[in-house]
Coordinates of C-alpha atoms and ligand atoms in Angstrom, one line a residue:
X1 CA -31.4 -24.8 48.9
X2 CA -28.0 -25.6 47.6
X3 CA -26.0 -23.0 45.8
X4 CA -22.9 -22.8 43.4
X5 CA -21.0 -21.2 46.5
X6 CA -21.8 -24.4 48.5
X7 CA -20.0 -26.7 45.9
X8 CA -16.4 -27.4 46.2
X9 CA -16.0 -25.6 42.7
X10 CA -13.2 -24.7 41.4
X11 CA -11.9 -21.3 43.4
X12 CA -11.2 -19.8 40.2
X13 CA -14.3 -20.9 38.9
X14 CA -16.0 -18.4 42.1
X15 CA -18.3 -15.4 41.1
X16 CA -18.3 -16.1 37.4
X17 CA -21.3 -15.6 35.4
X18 CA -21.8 -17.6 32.5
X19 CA -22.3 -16.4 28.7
X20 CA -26.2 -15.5 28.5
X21 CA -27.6 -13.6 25.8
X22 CA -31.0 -13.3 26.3
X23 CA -32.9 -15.8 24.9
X24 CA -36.5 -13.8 24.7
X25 CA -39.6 -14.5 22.3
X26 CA -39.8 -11.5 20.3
X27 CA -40.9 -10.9 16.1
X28 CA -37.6 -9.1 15.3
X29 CA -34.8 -10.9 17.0
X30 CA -31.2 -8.7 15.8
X31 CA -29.0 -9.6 19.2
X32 CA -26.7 -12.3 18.2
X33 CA -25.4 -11.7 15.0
X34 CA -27.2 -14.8 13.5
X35 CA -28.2 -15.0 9.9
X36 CA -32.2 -14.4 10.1
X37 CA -32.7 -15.7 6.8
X38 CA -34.1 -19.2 6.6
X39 CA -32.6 -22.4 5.1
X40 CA -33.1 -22.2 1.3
X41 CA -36.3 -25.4 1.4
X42 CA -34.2 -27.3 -1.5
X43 CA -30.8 -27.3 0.5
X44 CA -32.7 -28.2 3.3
X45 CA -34.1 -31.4 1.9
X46 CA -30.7 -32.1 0.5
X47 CA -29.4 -31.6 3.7
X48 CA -32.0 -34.1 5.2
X49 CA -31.8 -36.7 2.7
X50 CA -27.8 -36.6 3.8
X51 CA -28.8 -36.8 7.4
X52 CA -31.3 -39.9 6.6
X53 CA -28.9 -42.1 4.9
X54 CA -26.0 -41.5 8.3
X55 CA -29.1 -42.2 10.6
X56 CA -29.0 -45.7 9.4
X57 CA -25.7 -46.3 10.7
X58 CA -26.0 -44.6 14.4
X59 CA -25.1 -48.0 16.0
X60 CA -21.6 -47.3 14.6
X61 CA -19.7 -44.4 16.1
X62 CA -19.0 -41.4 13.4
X63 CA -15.9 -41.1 11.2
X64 CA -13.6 -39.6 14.1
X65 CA -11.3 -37.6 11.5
X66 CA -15.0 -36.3 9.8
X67 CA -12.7 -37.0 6.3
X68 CA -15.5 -35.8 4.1
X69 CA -16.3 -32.4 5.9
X70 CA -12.6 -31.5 6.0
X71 CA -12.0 -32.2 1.9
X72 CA -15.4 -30.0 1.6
X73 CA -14.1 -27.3 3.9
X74 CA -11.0 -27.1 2.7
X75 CA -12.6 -27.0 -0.9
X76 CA -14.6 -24.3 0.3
X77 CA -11.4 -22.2 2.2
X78 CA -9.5 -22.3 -1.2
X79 CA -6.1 -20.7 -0.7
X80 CA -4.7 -23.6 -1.6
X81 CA -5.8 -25.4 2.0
X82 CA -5.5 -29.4 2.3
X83 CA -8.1 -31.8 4.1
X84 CA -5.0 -32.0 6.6
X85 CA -4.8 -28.3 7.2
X86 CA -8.2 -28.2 8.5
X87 CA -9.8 -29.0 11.8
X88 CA -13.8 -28.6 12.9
X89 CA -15.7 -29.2 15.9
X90 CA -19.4 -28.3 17.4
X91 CA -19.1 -24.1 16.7
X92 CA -15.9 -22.1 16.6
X93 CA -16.3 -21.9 20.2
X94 CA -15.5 -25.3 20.7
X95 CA -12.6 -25.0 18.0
X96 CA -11.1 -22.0 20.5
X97 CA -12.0 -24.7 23.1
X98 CA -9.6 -26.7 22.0
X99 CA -6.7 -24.4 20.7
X100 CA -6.8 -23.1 24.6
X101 CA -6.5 -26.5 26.0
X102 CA -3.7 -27.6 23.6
X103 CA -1.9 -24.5 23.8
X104 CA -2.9 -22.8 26.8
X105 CA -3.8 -24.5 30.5
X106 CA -2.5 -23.7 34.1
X107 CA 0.1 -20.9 34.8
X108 CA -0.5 -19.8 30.4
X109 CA -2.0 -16.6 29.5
X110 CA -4.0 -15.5 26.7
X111 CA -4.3 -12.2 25.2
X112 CA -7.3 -10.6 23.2
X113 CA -7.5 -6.0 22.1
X114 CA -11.2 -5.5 24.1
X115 CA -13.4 -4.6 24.0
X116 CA -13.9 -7.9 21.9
X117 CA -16.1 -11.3 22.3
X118 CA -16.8 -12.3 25.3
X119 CA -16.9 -15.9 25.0
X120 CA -12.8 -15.6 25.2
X121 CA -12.3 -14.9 28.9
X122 CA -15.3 -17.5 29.7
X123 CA -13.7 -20.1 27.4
X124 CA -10.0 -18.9 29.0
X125 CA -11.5 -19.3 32.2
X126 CA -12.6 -22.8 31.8
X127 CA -9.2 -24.4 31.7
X128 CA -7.6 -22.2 33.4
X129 CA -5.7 -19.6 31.4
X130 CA -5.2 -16.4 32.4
X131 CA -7.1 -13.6 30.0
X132 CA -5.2 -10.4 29.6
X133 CA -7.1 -7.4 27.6
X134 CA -5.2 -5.1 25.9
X135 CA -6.2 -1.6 24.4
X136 CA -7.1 -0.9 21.3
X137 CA -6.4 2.6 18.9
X138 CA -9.4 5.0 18.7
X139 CA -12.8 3.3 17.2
X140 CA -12.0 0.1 18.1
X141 CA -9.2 0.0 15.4
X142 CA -6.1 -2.0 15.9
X143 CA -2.5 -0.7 14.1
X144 CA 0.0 -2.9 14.1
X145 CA 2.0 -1.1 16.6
X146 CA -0.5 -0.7 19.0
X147 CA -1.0 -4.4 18.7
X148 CA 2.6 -5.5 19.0
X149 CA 3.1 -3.6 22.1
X150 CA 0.4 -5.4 24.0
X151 CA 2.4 -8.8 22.8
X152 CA 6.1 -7.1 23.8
X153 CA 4.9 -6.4 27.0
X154 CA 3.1 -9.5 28.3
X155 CA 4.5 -11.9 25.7
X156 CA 1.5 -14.3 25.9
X157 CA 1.1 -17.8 25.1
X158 CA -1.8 -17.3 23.1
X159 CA -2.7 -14.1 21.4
X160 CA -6.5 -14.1 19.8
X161 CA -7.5 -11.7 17.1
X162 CA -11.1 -11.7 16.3
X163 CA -11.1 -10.2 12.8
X164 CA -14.2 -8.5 12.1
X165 CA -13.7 -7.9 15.6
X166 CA -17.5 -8.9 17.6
X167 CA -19.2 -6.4 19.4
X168 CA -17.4 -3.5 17.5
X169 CA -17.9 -5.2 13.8
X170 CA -14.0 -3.4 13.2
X171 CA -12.0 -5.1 11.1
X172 CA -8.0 -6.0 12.1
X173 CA -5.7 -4.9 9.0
X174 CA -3.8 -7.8 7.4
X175 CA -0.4 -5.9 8.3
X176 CA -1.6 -6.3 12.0
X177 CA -1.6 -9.8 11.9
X178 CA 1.4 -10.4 9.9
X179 CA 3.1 -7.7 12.7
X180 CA 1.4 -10.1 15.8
X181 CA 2.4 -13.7 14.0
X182 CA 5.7 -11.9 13.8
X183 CA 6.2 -10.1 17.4
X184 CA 4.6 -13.1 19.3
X185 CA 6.1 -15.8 20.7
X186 CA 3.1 -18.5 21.2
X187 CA -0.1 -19.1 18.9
X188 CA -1.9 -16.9 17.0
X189 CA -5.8 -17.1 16.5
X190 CA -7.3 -15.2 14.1
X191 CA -11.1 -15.4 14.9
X192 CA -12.8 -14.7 11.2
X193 CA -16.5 -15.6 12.4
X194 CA -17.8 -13.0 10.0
X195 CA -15.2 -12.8 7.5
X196 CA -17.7 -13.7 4.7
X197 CA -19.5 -10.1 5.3
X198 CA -16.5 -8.4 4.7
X199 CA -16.2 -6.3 1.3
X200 CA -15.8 -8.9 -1.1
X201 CA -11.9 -9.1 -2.4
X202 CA -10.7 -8.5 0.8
X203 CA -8.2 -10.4 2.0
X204 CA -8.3 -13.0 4.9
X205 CA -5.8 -14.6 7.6
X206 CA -6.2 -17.5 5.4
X207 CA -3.2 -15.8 2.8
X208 CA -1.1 -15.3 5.7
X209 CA -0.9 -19.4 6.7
X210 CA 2.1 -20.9 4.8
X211 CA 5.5 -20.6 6.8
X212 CA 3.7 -19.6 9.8
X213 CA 2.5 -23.0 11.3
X214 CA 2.1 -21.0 14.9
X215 CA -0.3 -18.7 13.0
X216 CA -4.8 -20.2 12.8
X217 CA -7.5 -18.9 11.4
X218 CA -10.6 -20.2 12.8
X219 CA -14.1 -19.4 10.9
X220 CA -17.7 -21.2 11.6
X221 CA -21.0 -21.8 9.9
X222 CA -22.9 -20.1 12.5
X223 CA -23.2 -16.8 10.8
X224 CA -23.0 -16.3 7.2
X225 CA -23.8 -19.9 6.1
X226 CA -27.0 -19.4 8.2
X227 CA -26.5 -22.7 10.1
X228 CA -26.0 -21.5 14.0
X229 CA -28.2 -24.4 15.1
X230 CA -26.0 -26.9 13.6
X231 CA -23.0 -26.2 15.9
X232 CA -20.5 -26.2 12.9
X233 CA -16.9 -24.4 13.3
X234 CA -13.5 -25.3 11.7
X235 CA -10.2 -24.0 11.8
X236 CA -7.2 -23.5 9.0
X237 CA -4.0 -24.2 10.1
X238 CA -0.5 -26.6 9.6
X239 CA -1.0 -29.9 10.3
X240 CA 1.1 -30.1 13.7
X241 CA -1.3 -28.0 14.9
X242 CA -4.5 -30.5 14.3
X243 CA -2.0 -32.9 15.7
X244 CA -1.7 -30.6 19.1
X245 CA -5.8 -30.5 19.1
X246 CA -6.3 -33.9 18.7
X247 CA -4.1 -34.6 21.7
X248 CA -7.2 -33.1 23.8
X249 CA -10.7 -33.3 21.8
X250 CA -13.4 -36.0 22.4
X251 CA -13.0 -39.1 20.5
X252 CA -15.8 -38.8 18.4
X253 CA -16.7 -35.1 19.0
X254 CA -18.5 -34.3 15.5
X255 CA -21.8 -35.8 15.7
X256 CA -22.4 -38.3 12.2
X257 CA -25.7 -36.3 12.1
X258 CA -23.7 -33.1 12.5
X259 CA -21.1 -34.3 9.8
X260 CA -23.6 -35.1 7.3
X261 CA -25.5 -32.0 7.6
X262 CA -22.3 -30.0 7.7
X263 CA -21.4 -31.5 4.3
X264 CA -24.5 -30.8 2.5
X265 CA -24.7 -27.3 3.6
X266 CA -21.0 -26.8 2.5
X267 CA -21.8 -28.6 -0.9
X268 CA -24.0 -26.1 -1.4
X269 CA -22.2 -22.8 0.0
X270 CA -23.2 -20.6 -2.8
X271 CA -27.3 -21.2 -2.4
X272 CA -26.2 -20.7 1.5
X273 CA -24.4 -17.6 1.2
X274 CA -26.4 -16.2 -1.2
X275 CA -28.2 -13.8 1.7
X276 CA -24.7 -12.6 2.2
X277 CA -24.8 -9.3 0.1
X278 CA -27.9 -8.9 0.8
X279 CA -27.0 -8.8 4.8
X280 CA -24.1 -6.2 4.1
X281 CA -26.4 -4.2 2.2
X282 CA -28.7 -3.9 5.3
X283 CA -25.8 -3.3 7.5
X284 CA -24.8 -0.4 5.5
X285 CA -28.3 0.9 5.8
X286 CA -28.2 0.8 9.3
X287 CA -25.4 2.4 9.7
X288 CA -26.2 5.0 7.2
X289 CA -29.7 5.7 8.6
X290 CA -28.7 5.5 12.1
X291 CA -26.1 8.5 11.6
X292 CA -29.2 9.8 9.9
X293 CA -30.8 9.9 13.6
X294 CA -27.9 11.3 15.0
X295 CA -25.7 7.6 16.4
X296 CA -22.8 7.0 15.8
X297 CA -21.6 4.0 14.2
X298 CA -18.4 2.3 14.1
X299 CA -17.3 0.6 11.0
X300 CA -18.4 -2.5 10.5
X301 CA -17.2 -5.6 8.1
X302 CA -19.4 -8.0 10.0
X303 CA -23.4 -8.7 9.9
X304 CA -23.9 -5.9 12.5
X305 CA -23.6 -2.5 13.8
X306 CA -22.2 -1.2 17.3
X307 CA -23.7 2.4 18.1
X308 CA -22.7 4.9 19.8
X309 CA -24.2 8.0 21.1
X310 CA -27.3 6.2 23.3
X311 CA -27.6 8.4 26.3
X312 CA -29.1 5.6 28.2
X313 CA -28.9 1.7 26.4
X314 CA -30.9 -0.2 29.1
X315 CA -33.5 2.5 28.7
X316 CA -33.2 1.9 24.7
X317 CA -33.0 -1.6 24.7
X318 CA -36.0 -2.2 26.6
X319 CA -37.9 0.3 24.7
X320 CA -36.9 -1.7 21.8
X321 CA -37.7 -4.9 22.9
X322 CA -41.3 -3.3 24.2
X323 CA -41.6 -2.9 20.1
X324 CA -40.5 -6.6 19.6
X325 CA -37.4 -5.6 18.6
X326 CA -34.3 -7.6 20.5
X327 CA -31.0 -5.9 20.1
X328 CA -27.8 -6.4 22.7
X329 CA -26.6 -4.1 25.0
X330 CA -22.8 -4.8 25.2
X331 CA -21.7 -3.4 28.6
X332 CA -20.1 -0.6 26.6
X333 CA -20.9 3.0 27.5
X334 CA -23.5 4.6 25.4
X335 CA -23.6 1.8 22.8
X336 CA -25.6 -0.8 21.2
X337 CA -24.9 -3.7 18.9
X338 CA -27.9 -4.9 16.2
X339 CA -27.6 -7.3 13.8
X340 CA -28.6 -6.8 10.0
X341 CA -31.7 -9.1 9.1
X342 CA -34.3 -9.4 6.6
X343 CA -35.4 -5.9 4.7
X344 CA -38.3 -6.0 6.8
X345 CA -36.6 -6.9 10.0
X346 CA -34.1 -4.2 9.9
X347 CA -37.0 -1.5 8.9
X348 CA -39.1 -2.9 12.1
X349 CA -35.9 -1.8 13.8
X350 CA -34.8 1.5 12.5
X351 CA -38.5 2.4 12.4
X352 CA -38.6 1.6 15.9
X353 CA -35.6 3.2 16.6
X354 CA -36.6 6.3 15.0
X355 CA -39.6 5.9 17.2
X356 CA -38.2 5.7 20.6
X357 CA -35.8 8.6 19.8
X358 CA -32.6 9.6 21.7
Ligands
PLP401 C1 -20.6 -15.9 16.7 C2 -19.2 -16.0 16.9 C3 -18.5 -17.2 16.9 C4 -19.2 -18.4 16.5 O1 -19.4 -19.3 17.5 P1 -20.0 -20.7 17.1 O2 -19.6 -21.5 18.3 O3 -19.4 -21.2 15.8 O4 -21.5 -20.5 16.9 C5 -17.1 -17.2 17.0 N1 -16.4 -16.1 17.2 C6 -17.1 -14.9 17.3 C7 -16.3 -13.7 17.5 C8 -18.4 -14.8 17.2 O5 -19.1 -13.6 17.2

C-alpha cells in the first residue's frame, strides 16, 4: 500500500499531522466552540428563498468581488468600515489563508503567544512560513510588554493575535495590540473569531484600524452567528490590503450559493445573534460551577471554558464522552476546553462532570 512518506511531498510537508478534531456521534457535542443553537426556522427560509433565486443563475460564475456581502458586512462591523475595507472568503481560515500567502511565503516567519489556535502553524505550514510561538504572562494573559518583546526579538513578518484567544478563551487588551501594531514591523492579524461573546461594550481591534493600514482584524460567521456549516469569514482592513489578497485568492472563491446565504443571515444578524447572551450566560455557569467542583478556570470572553486542575484529561474526556458528552482535550497539561451550549446541554455536561469526579 502507498503511503504519504512514499510521495515526493514536500520535505517540509514530512511528519505533519493534519487539523482533526474528532468528528464523533454523540447527544452533547461541546468540542469545537460552535454555536449549538439551531438556525432560527424563519431566517432559515429567508435564507433559502435567497439561495433559490442565485440557483437560477449557476451557469454564470458568481459576483467575484461578492459586492453585496461586503456593503452587508461592513454595515454589520460598523466603526465607520466601507464595502472596500472589507474582504471574506470560505471561513476565517481561509481569510488567514490568504493574509499568509500575500504577506508571508518562503524564507517569512509568522508569530502567534501559544498556547493559541492551532490551525496557525497548519495554515503557516502550508505555504511555507515559518511559525514562531512566543510566551505568554501567567493565565494565558498577554501585557503589552510581554507581547512586544516576542516582536523585538524575532521581528516577524506576520504577527497573529487571536483575541479572545482559542483554547484559553483569554482575551488580548486593546493597549496590547495598539503596543504590537506599533513595535512590529510586518502585518498584524487580530483573530476576533469570538469577539461577539465578549462583555458587550467592549472594545474591538476594529477601533484600532484607521492610520494603521498594516494592522487586520479578521472575524467569521462560524461561531456566534451560528453558521459554521456555511464556511463564511471576512476580514476589516485598508483597502491596499484587499488589493494584496486579491493578488493570490481564487477567482471566484465565494460560492454564489455561499454569497447569498451569507447575505441573508447577515441581514438578519440580530435574530442570529440573539443566542449570544444566552451562550455567555452558560459560559459563566460553567465556569462558576466548575470552580464549584474544585477546576480551575481561566477567564474566558469566548463561547467556552479552558480548565484546569484535571489530574488525568484523556481519562476525563473519555469518561465524558462514555456519557455522550464530547469536550476537547487541548494537548495542555491538566486541562480541558468545553464549549457553552444549550441550558440543557451544558447541564448534561456539568452533571456529568460532577459525575465522573476528579
Ligand atoms: C473557530 C475559529 C475560527 C473560525 O474558523 P472558520 O474557518 O471561520 O470556521 C477562526 N479563528 C479561531 C481562533 C477559531 O477558534
Amino acid at each position: 500500500m502507498t503511503t504519504l512518506d512514499d510521495l515526493p511531498i514536500r520535505d517540509d510537508l514530512r511528519g505533519k499531522i493534519p487539523y482533526g478534531a474528532p468528528q464523533l456521534h454523540v447527544p452533547v457535542a461541546l468540542n469545537v466552540n460552535e454555536n449549538t443553537h439551531p438556525i432560527p426556522e424563519d431566517v432559515a427560509h429567508d435564507i433559502i428563498a435567497r439561495i433559490a433565486q442565485a440557483l437560477l443563475s449557476l451557469n454564470r460564475y458568481p459576483d467575484r468581488e461578492f459586492t453585496a456581502l461586503r456593503e452587508a458586512l461592513a454595515g454589520y462591523l460598523g466603526h465607520g468600515l466601507s464595502p472596500d475595507r472589507i474582504w471574506a472568503a470560505n471561513g476565517s481560515n481561509e481569510v488567514l489563508q490568504q493574509v499568509l500567502q500575500a504577506f508571508g511565503g518562503f524564507g517569512r516567519t509568522a508569530l502567534g503567544f501559544t498556547p493559541t489556535y492551532s490551525m496557525y502553524p497548519l495554515l503557516s505550514s502550508g505555504v511555507g512560513v515559518e511559525w514562531i510561538g512566543a510566551d505568554r504572562d501567567a493565565d494565558f494573559e498577554l501585557s503589552p510588554e510581554t507581547a512586544v518583546r516576542a516582536v523585538e526579538e524575532h521581528d516577524p513578518d506576520i504577527v497573529i493575535l487571536c483575541s479572545p484567544n482559542n483554547p484559553t478563551g483569554t482575551p488580548v487588551p486593546l493597549e496590547t495590540v495598539r503596543a504590537v501594531a506599533d513595535a512590529a514591523r510586518g502585518i498584524v492579524v487580530v483573530d476576533e473569531a469570538y469577539a461577539e461573546f465578549a462583555p458587550p461594550g467592549s472594545p474591538s481591534a476594529l477601533s484600532l484600524l484607521e492610520g494603521r493600514p498594516r494592522l487586520i482584524v479578521s472575524r467569521t460567521m462560524s461561531k456566534a452567528f451560528a453558521f459554521a456549516g456555511a464556511r463564511v469569514g471576512y476580514l476589516a482592513a485598508d483597502p491596499a490590503v484587499i488589493d494584496a489578497i486579491r493578488l493570490v485568492r481564487l477567482p471566484y472563491h465565494l460560492s454564489a450559493l455561499t454569497q447569498a446565504a451569507a447575505i441573508g443571515a447577515v441581514e438578519h444578524a440580530p435574530q442570529m445573534l440573539a443566542m449570544v447572551d444566552d451562550i455567555r450566560g452558560q459560559r459563566d455557569r460553567i465556569s462558576a460551577e466548575l470552580a464549584g467542583l474544585g477546576y480551575r478556570p481561566y477567564r474566558s470572553w469566548s463561547n467556552f471554558v479552558l480548565f484546569a486542575g484535571v489530574d488525568d484529561p484523556q481519562a476525563t474526556w473519555a469518561a465524558l464522552r462514555d456519557r455522550g458528552v464530547l469536550v476537547r482535550d487541548v494537548g495542555i497539561p491538566g486541562t480541558l476546553r468545553v464549549s457553552a451550549g444549550t441550558e440543557t446541554e451544558t447541564t448534561a455536561f456539568l452533571e456529568a462532570i460532577a459525575a465522573v469526579g476528579r
